[in-house]
């Protein structure tokens, strides 16, 4: 090892075999080596938890709950997803973007089976567990297109409860507790930039927007769907009163009657046409009309209103959009002991709102530990952790860390594995180690495949070895370790397009055992 704690390229294969045999990964070379130059700051030495865990060199496993493992088939078609008007499962459709059945119970089973411990994984990043929009939207501009549900967790409807397709609150609690029992941290994928799209199903269910008669016949077939047909049943421009029953113009900007259009900057644009939360505004707002109606039907309006108002009172925060979101999201930490967030579309939310969220979650984790002293993980002492996704961000410290409160940012420079090839890995490790080892408040989360199909699909072992030994945190995309194939027949633009081509079901029955071993 050199003075930066960097493994020489020639030792990668031997080191990986040694690490794998012990079933615990210590792939950040700032903490995994027996010999380290003590004249350099080694951040892991000051940030290890009581169970010897450190976010500085975490081995994170990113999985999409819906595509990982189906542990409870009874929840596969919650909210009538994938059903026709008579309640029967639709068949012979393009299912690339439908729900496939994976759930909390399935993830828990894999934890209990020791799958993650055997891999040496010490943190699991799961897709957003909160309730998603119920209906589908159109998947592409093709004709015909396909039904696109929020199986990936990026189209929020309600931050305050679990999505029934993924499971119950009790099943989520069991997932977190079981992970903690196995020494594994749980990271939630979260979105604070936008709400979900308006789907025909949700519009009819909650009475917002203007829907034309006859939409059911076009919607429920799930076949030959296209944008022209789908949107012909929606009047976006006429009735502002109808659209006010959605999130409301004080909450979001989007191109519908009575609302502000999306702006031209990263912070105000409606990304991919998604309704943009007005997190930057200082004015106070009320609970959106759609949630008032939803919670009233579910008998939760009074309790949810009291809970968020208590958050405002207890923390001295005003009832702004940013503070509502911080309150709702931090409740997952306070209630279940979630250890960290992976924040989607970080560049589209101002630093102040990210910092506000981080502060709320740091306090919430301390509160959960104090309230649950006998639960696994309650004696861990590292703070709540946050990493962010900003496309093309590399190994550089900037405002996300100094102003946004992030502990880490996803490192896009390793995408595809080119920097980790045999001829480049030494320089890559050296550069990363120099940057990371000298700053206790700076780290990155390197990955190779979750946004990219390339991963030189031919050399998963070599590329994977290079990734796992990389200084800093690393992220395995589910199935990297088993040579999970891409979705057959779905086009890919090199970055996954809408991502569907990269999100095949976990290949439990066809694992590449050579790669896994």
XYZ file of C-alpha atoms in Angstrom:
517
model
C 0.000 0.000 0.000
C 1.189 3.511 -0.658
C 0.960 6.343 1.814
C -2.586 7.135 0.773
C -3.822 3.715 1.812
C -4.103 2.683 -1.850
C -3.898 -0.949 -2.871
C -1.613 -1.442 -5.836
C -3.381 -2.771 -8.925
C -1.410 -6.017 -8.835
C -2.838 -6.929 -5.427
C -6.518 -6.494 -6.301
C -7.317 -10.151 -6.992
C -5.507 -11.458 -3.913
C -7.032 -8.795 -1.679
C -10.523 -9.526 -2.933
C -10.181 -13.244 -2.219
C -9.009 -12.457 1.300
C -11.854 -10.063 1.956
C -14.504 -12.348 0.476
C -13.423 -15.259 2.626
C -14.096 -13.252 5.760
C -17.593 -12.259 4.491
C -17.083 -8.658 5.517
C -16.118 -5.983 3.016
C -13.732 -3.247 4.051
C -13.248 -1.956 0.567
C -12.428 1.621 1.385
C -8.696 1.463 1.660
C -8.790 4.217 4.257
C -9.926 1.639 6.783
C -9.233 -1.816 5.393
C -5.477 -1.968 5.569
C -3.340 -3.171 8.419
C -0.590 -0.734 7.495
C -1.564 2.897 7.153
C 0.658 5.949 7.224
C -0.465 7.607 10.451
C 0.812 10.986 9.268
C -2.297 11.130 7.055
C -5.755 11.604 8.430
C -7.734 8.367 8.230
C -11.350 9.425 8.596
C -12.669 5.977 9.494
C -10.662 5.994 12.700
C -12.772 8.832 14.049
C -16.154 7.812 12.647
C -16.481 4.092 13.334
C -19.620 3.061 15.159
C -19.705 0.779 18.181
C -20.110 -2.219 15.879
C -17.037 -1.165 13.833
C -19.174 0.241 11.007
C -18.181 3.432 9.208
C -20.021 5.287 6.455
C -16.531 6.187 5.186
C -16.177 2.756 3.578
C -19.721 1.418 3.492
C -20.579 -1.384 1.066
C -24.075 -0.416 -0.072
C -26.457 -2.724 -1.950
C -29.015 -0.807 -4.027
C -32.170 -2.778 -4.777
C -35.559 -1.960 -6.239
C -37.990 -3.512 -3.795
C -40.498 -4.364 -6.530
C -37.938 -6.244 -8.617
C -36.010 -8.033 -5.874
C -38.075 -10.746 -4.192
C -41.787 -11.445 -3.758
C -42.373 -12.473 -0.158
C -46.127 -11.820 -0.006
C -48.167 -12.390 -3.169
C -51.356 -11.052 -1.586
C -50.246 -7.442 -2.129
C -49.218 -7.744 -5.799
C -52.180 -5.783 -7.186
C -52.847 -3.178 -4.518
C -54.931 -0.166 -5.573
C -56.172 -2.255 -8.563
C -52.798 -2.005 -10.231
C -52.577 -4.293 -13.237
C -56.258 -5.197 -13.070
C -59.121 -4.649 -15.490
C -62.493 -3.168 -14.533
C -63.774 -6.533 -13.335
C -60.787 -6.993 -11.036
C -59.027 -9.604 -13.155
C -55.298 -9.471 -13.869
C -54.684 -8.160 -17.383
C -52.527 -10.413 -19.510
C -50.421 -10.257 -22.662
C -49.305 -6.689 -22.037
C -45.924 -4.976 -22.098
C -44.962 -5.304 -18.422
C -41.616 -3.509 -18.458
C -43.025 -0.756 -16.212
C -45.714 -2.540 -14.223
C -45.428 -3.753 -10.650
C -43.841 -7.218 -10.510
C -44.528 -8.197 -6.885
C -41.340 -7.590 -4.923
C -41.941 -6.339 -1.403
C -40.617 -5.682 2.107
C -41.292 -9.285 3.085
C -39.064 -10.506 0.270
C -36.191 -8.233 1.289
C -36.569 -9.370 4.879
C -36.390 -13.014 3.808
C -33.107 -12.361 2.024
C -31.700 -10.627 5.092
C -32.707 -13.558 7.270
C -31.210 -15.991 4.748
C -27.873 -14.232 5.207
C -27.647 -13.181 1.577
C -26.329 -9.701 2.328
C -24.029 -10.769 5.155
C -22.500 -13.413 2.897
C -21.811 -10.742 0.302
C -20.222 -8.510 2.921
C -22.853 -5.828 2.426
C -23.351 -3.594 5.460
C -25.973 -1.174 4.121
C -29.060 -1.713 1.952
C -30.471 1.109 -0.156
C -34.120 0.401 -0.953
C -36.435 2.220 -3.324
C -38.780 4.754 -1.733
C -41.212 2.817 0.509
C -43.904 5.469 0.833
C -47.177 5.435 -1.100
C -46.917 6.044 -4.825
C -49.498 7.243 -7.332
C -52.024 4.453 -7.801
C -52.546 4.547 -11.538
C -50.250 4.380 -14.519
C -49.164 6.977 -17.053
C -47.932 6.462 -20.604
C -44.450 5.008 -20.816
C -43.162 6.642 -23.988
C -44.115 8.577 -27.090
C -44.234 5.346 -29.096
C -47.445 4.113 -30.663
C -48.395 1.809 -29.122
C -46.642 2.590 -25.848
C -46.962 0.827 -22.499
C -48.359 1.344 -19.007
C -45.851 2.991 -16.663
C -46.560 2.579 -12.952
C -44.386 3.963 -10.154
C -42.806 0.600 -9.313
C -39.480 2.426 -8.852
C -40.789 4.753 -6.130
C -40.261 8.126 -7.812
C -43.913 9.295 -8.149
C -45.024 10.071 -4.612
C -48.674 10.362 -3.650
C -48.440 10.273 0.158
C -45.230 10.455 2.199
C -46.957 9.396 5.404
C -47.555 5.678 4.851
C -46.134 2.663 3.071
C -47.174 1.719 -0.418
C -49.398 -1.350 -0.134
C -47.689 -3.071 -3.074
C -44.496 -3.056 -1.001
C -46.183 -4.012 2.253
C -47.519 -2.740 5.540
C -45.940 -0.437 8.096
C -45.402 -3.474 10.313
C -43.578 -5.291 7.506
C -41.379 -2.262 6.909
C -40.550 -2.077 10.609
C -39.633 -5.759 10.526
C -37.367 -5.151 7.536
C -35.469 -2.387 9.344
C -35.252 -4.284 12.634
C -34.068 -7.452 10.890
C -31.431 -5.538 8.951
C -30.197 -3.965 12.183
C -30.040 -7.377 13.842
C -27.664 -8.410 11.062
C -25.524 -5.279 11.431
C -26.910 -3.751 8.245
C -27.912 -0.094 7.891
C -31.031 0.839 5.905
C -30.980 3.694 3.405
C -34.217 5.022 1.891
C -34.363 6.443 -1.599
C -36.302 9.706 -1.361
C -37.504 12.441 -3.708
C -38.072 15.974 -2.481
C -38.073 17.712 -5.875
C -41.396 16.593 -7.318
C -44.665 14.820 -6.734
C -46.007 12.064 -8.976
C -47.757 12.644 -12.283
C -51.524 12.977 -12.525
C -52.817 9.597 -13.702
C -56.349 9.064 -14.991
C -56.969 6.574 -12.196
C -55.817 8.937 -9.426
C -57.735 11.858 -10.899
C -60.960 9.869 -10.853
C -60.233 8.343 -7.440
C -59.547 11.642 -5.672
C -61.631 14.017 -7.794
C -59.004 16.439 -9.030
C -58.498 17.872 -12.495
C -60.967 17.476 -15.346
C -61.504 13.970 -16.730
C -63.725 13.259 -19.726
C -66.296 10.410 -19.678
C -65.236 7.103 -21.171
C -61.674 7.129 -19.858
C -62.118 3.712 -18.260
C -62.320 1.821 -21.561
C -59.043 3.277 -22.757
C -57.282 2.966 -19.403
C -58.160 -0.476 -18.076
C -57.047 -2.483 -21.095
C -53.396 -1.559 -20.425
C -52.835 -2.321 -24.121
C -52.098 -0.181 -27.175
C -51.925 2.793 -24.851
C -50.448 5.970 -26.306
C -50.117 9.594 -25.296
C -52.684 10.920 -27.752
C -55.430 8.608 -26.516
C -54.536 8.830 -22.820
C -54.332 12.622 -22.633
C -57.382 13.174 -24.823
C -59.434 12.364 -21.699
C -57.763 15.107 -19.626
C -58.573 18.816 -19.888
C -55.453 20.559 -18.623
C -56.388 24.129 -19.471
C -59.998 24.935 -18.581
C -61.025 24.459 -14.965
C -58.666 25.864 -12.322
C -61.158 24.977 -9.587
C -60.958 21.286 -10.495
C -57.171 21.318 -10.529
C -57.018 23.119 -7.170
C -58.165 19.817 -5.640
C -54.754 18.315 -6.454
C -51.641 19.570 -4.597
C -52.630 23.193 -5.223
C -50.756 26.089 -6.857
C -49.087 27.044 -3.569
C -47.408 23.630 -3.483
C -46.334 22.803 -7.022
C -45.603 24.393 -10.379
C -46.808 22.597 -13.510
C -48.646 23.309 -16.723
C -52.281 22.965 -15.649
C -55.076 25.489 -15.152
C -54.461 27.836 -12.221
C -50.867 26.743 -11.571
C -47.521 28.406 -12.284
C -45.637 26.972 -15.235
C -42.295 25.332 -14.574
C -39.359 27.708 -14.810
C -36.166 27.629 -16.826
C -33.648 26.926 -14.069
C -32.651 23.640 -12.461
C -34.441 24.703 -9.274
C -37.753 25.685 -10.881
C -38.182 23.471 -13.933
C -40.730 20.663 -14.076
C -38.249 17.855 -14.626
C -39.597 15.433 -17.265
C -42.956 17.158 -16.847
C -43.184 16.208 -13.165
C -44.901 18.687 -10.802
C -42.131 20.676 -9.099
C -42.454 21.267 -5.355
C -41.988 24.926 -4.414
C -39.410 24.128 -1.744
C -37.715 27.498 -2.140
C -40.660 29.637 -1.052
C -40.851 31.096 2.465
C -44.635 31.500 2.582
C -46.692 29.084 4.658
C -49.117 26.615 3.085
C -51.866 24.280 4.240
C -52.251 20.549 3.745
C -52.903 19.880 0.035
C -56.512 19.211 -0.939
C -55.712 15.759 -2.296
C -54.243 14.669 1.048
C -57.122 16.192 2.969
C -59.548 14.066 0.941
C -57.364 10.967 1.081
C -56.741 11.138 4.824
C -60.423 11.864 5.521
C -61.432 8.706 3.666
C -58.826 6.714 5.562
C -59.794 8.185 8.928
C -56.359 9.759 9.356
C -56.923 13.464 8.736
C -56.957 14.519 12.376
C -54.007 12.341 13.397
C -51.821 13.297 10.432
C -52.654 16.973 10.847
C -51.785 16.820 14.539
C -48.536 14.973 13.824
C -47.208 17.495 11.307
C -48.343 20.451 13.418
C -46.520 18.949 16.382
C -43.380 18.767 14.241
C -43.695 22.449 13.397
C -44.287 23.417 17.032
C -41.583 21.182 18.478
C -38.900 22.282 16.016
C -39.925 25.923 15.631
C -40.354 25.501 11.883
C -42.961 27.336 9.841
C -45.465 25.439 7.694
C -43.615 25.892 4.402
C -43.460 23.313 1.609
C -39.859 22.506 2.529
C -40.743 21.988 6.181
C -43.753 19.802 5.417
C -41.502 17.542 3.361
C -38.806 17.531 6.049
C -41.404 16.622 8.649
C -42.958 13.816 6.651
C -39.639 12.321 5.563
C -37.935 12.589 8.953
C -40.862 10.685 10.479
C -39.562 7.534 8.741
C -36.376 7.970 10.767
C -38.173 8.800 14.009
C -40.663 5.926 13.664
C -38.502 3.128 12.242
C -34.863 4.053 12.823
C -33.940 4.428 9.148
C -30.208 5.168 9.024
C -29.816 7.268 5.895
C -31.334 8.751 2.746
C -30.250 8.626 -0.858
C -31.651 11.850 -2.298
C -32.818 11.752 -5.896
C -32.480 14.739 -8.261
C -30.395 16.666 -5.747
C -29.492 19.428 -8.224
C -33.167 20.397 -8.533
C -33.615 21.356 -4.870
C -31.834 24.270 -3.207
C -29.118 23.530 -0.648
C -31.080 25.114 2.202
C -33.898 22.581 1.885
C -31.469 19.657 1.830
C -29.733 21.014 4.921
C -33.103 21.460 6.592
C -33.962 17.824 5.862
C -30.599 16.608 7.139
C -30.958 18.491 10.423
C -34.467 17.123 10.948
C -33.288 13.564 10.327
C -30.231 13.818 12.599
C -32.565 14.824 15.430
C -35.099 12.143 14.486
C -32.524 9.328 14.595
C -31.353 10.423 18.021
C -34.976 10.429 19.151
C -35.611 6.930 17.770
C -32.556 5.566 19.562
C -33.620 7.172 22.827
C -37.176 5.859 22.490
C -36.150 2.317 21.510
C -33.169 1.462 23.722
C -33.711 -2.299 23.462
C -33.943 -2.448 19.686
C -31.003 -3.553 17.528
C -29.114 -0.511 16.307
C -30.166 1.720 19.186
C -26.616 1.768 20.541
C -25.012 2.740 17.256
C -23.503 6.178 17.493
C -22.924 7.423 13.948
C -25.164 10.296 12.838
C -27.879 10.064 10.226
C -26.228 9.843 6.796
C -27.201 11.415 3.497
C -25.920 10.926 -0.047
C -27.172 12.692 -3.155
C -27.610 12.118 -6.867
C -26.455 14.933 -9.126
C -25.828 13.729 -12.643
C -22.109 13.711 -13.573
C -20.908 14.658 -10.073
C -17.421 13.330 -9.451
C -14.908 13.289 -6.613
C -15.053 16.948 -5.744
C -16.250 18.763 -2.653
C -18.706 21.585 -3.260
C -21.855 23.222 -1.928
C -23.699 19.934 -1.547
C -21.374 19.208 1.375
C -20.719 22.683 2.759
C -24.253 24.078 2.397
C -26.532 21.125 1.692
C -25.544 18.896 4.597
C -24.628 15.900 2.433
C -22.109 13.425 3.812
C -21.535 11.910 0.397
C -22.420 12.322 -3.255
C -22.799 9.580 -5.839
C -19.618 9.359 -7.893
C -20.536 9.215 -11.583
C -16.925 9.097 -12.743
C -16.801 5.330 -12.173
C -19.943 4.662 -14.244
C -19.351 1.809 -16.652
C -16.133 0.798 -14.917
C -13.621 2.447 -17.240
C -11.677 4.122 -14.436
C -11.487 0.767 -12.662
C -9.910 -1.156 -15.524
C -6.531 -2.764 -14.924
C -4.571 -0.043 -16.679
C -6.258 2.848 -14.862
C -7.165 1.533 -11.420
C -3.933 2.571 -9.690
C -4.311 6.208 -10.685
C -8.005 6.119 -9.842
C -7.407 4.766 -6.338
C -4.588 7.221 -5.720
C -6.672 10.218 -6.753
C -9.725 9.159 -4.755
C -7.689 8.348 -1.645
C -5.886 11.683 -1.694
C -9.176 13.556 -1.832
C -11.091 11.449 0.676
C -8.415 10.719 3.297
C -7.549 14.343 3.860
C -11.053 15.596 4.676
C -13.165 14.087 7.435
C -16.315 15.728 6.023
C -15.910 14.473 2.454
C -16.734 11.130 0.873
C -18.284 9.688 -2.272
C -20.376 6.666 -3.189
C -18.890 5.042 -6.289
C -20.868 2.748 -8.581
C -20.651 1.190 -12.024
C -24.028 0.052 -13.308
C -27.271 1.426 -11.859
C -27.547 4.200 -14.485
C -25.663 2.453 -17.253
C -26.010 -0.746 -19.231
C -22.395 -0.762 -20.302
C -20.595 -2.144 -17.244
C -18.663 -4.013 -19.901
C -21.059 -6.843 -19.312
C -18.228 -9.188 -20.196
C -16.043 -8.532 -17.142
C -18.279 -8.311 -14.110
C -15.647 -9.994 -11.928
C -12.811 -7.649 -12.814
C -14.952 -4.524 -12.789
C -16.681 -5.604 -9.592
C -13.362 -6.252 -7.875
C -12.147 -2.821 -8.880
C -15.299 -1.231 -7.510
C -15.360 -3.081 -4.199
C -11.802 -2.111 -3.354
C -12.317 1.528 -4.309
C -11.522 4.155 -1.636
C -14.690 5.595 -0.126
C -18.160 4.114 -0.103
C -19.238 1.776 -2.910
C -22.647 0.812 -4.285
C -23.562 -2.540 -5.804
C -26.639 -2.514 -8.046
C -28.814 -5.540 -7.358
C -27.789 -8.444 -9.557
C -24.337 -7.093 -10.420
C -23.073 -9.987 -8.330
C -25.197 -12.583 -10.170
C -24.918 -11.323 -13.762
C -28.580 -10.341 -13.822
C -29.554 -9.762 -17.466
C -31.197 -6.660 -18.832
C -34.865 -6.711 -19.824
C -35.141 -8.454 -23.164
C -36.454 -6.402 -26.053
C -36.387 -3.062 -24.252
C -34.205 -0.415 -25.933
C -31.420 1.276 -24.010
C -29.806 4.617 -24.759
C -26.627 3.948 -22.774
C -28.030 5.532 -19.631
C -31.005 3.246 -19.236
C -33.520 5.489 -20.978
C -36.351 5.635 -18.475
C -34.456 2.929 -16.627
C -36.798 0.065 -17.448
C -34.207 -1.895 -19.431
C -31.923 -2.042 -16.394
C -34.615 -3.095 -13.918
C -35.211 -6.753 -14.619
C -36.347 -9.087 -11.853
C -33.579 -10.408 -9.623
C -32.329 -13.629 -11.234
C -32.661 -15.931 -8.240
C -33.191 -18.965 -10.477
C -30.441 -18.224 -12.985
C -27.552 -16.802 -10.980
C -24.111 -16.765 -12.545
C -22.367 -18.642 -9.760
C -18.900 -17.832 -11.098
C -19.530 -14.126 -10.665
C -21.285 -14.608 -7.328
C -18.473 -16.710 -5.879
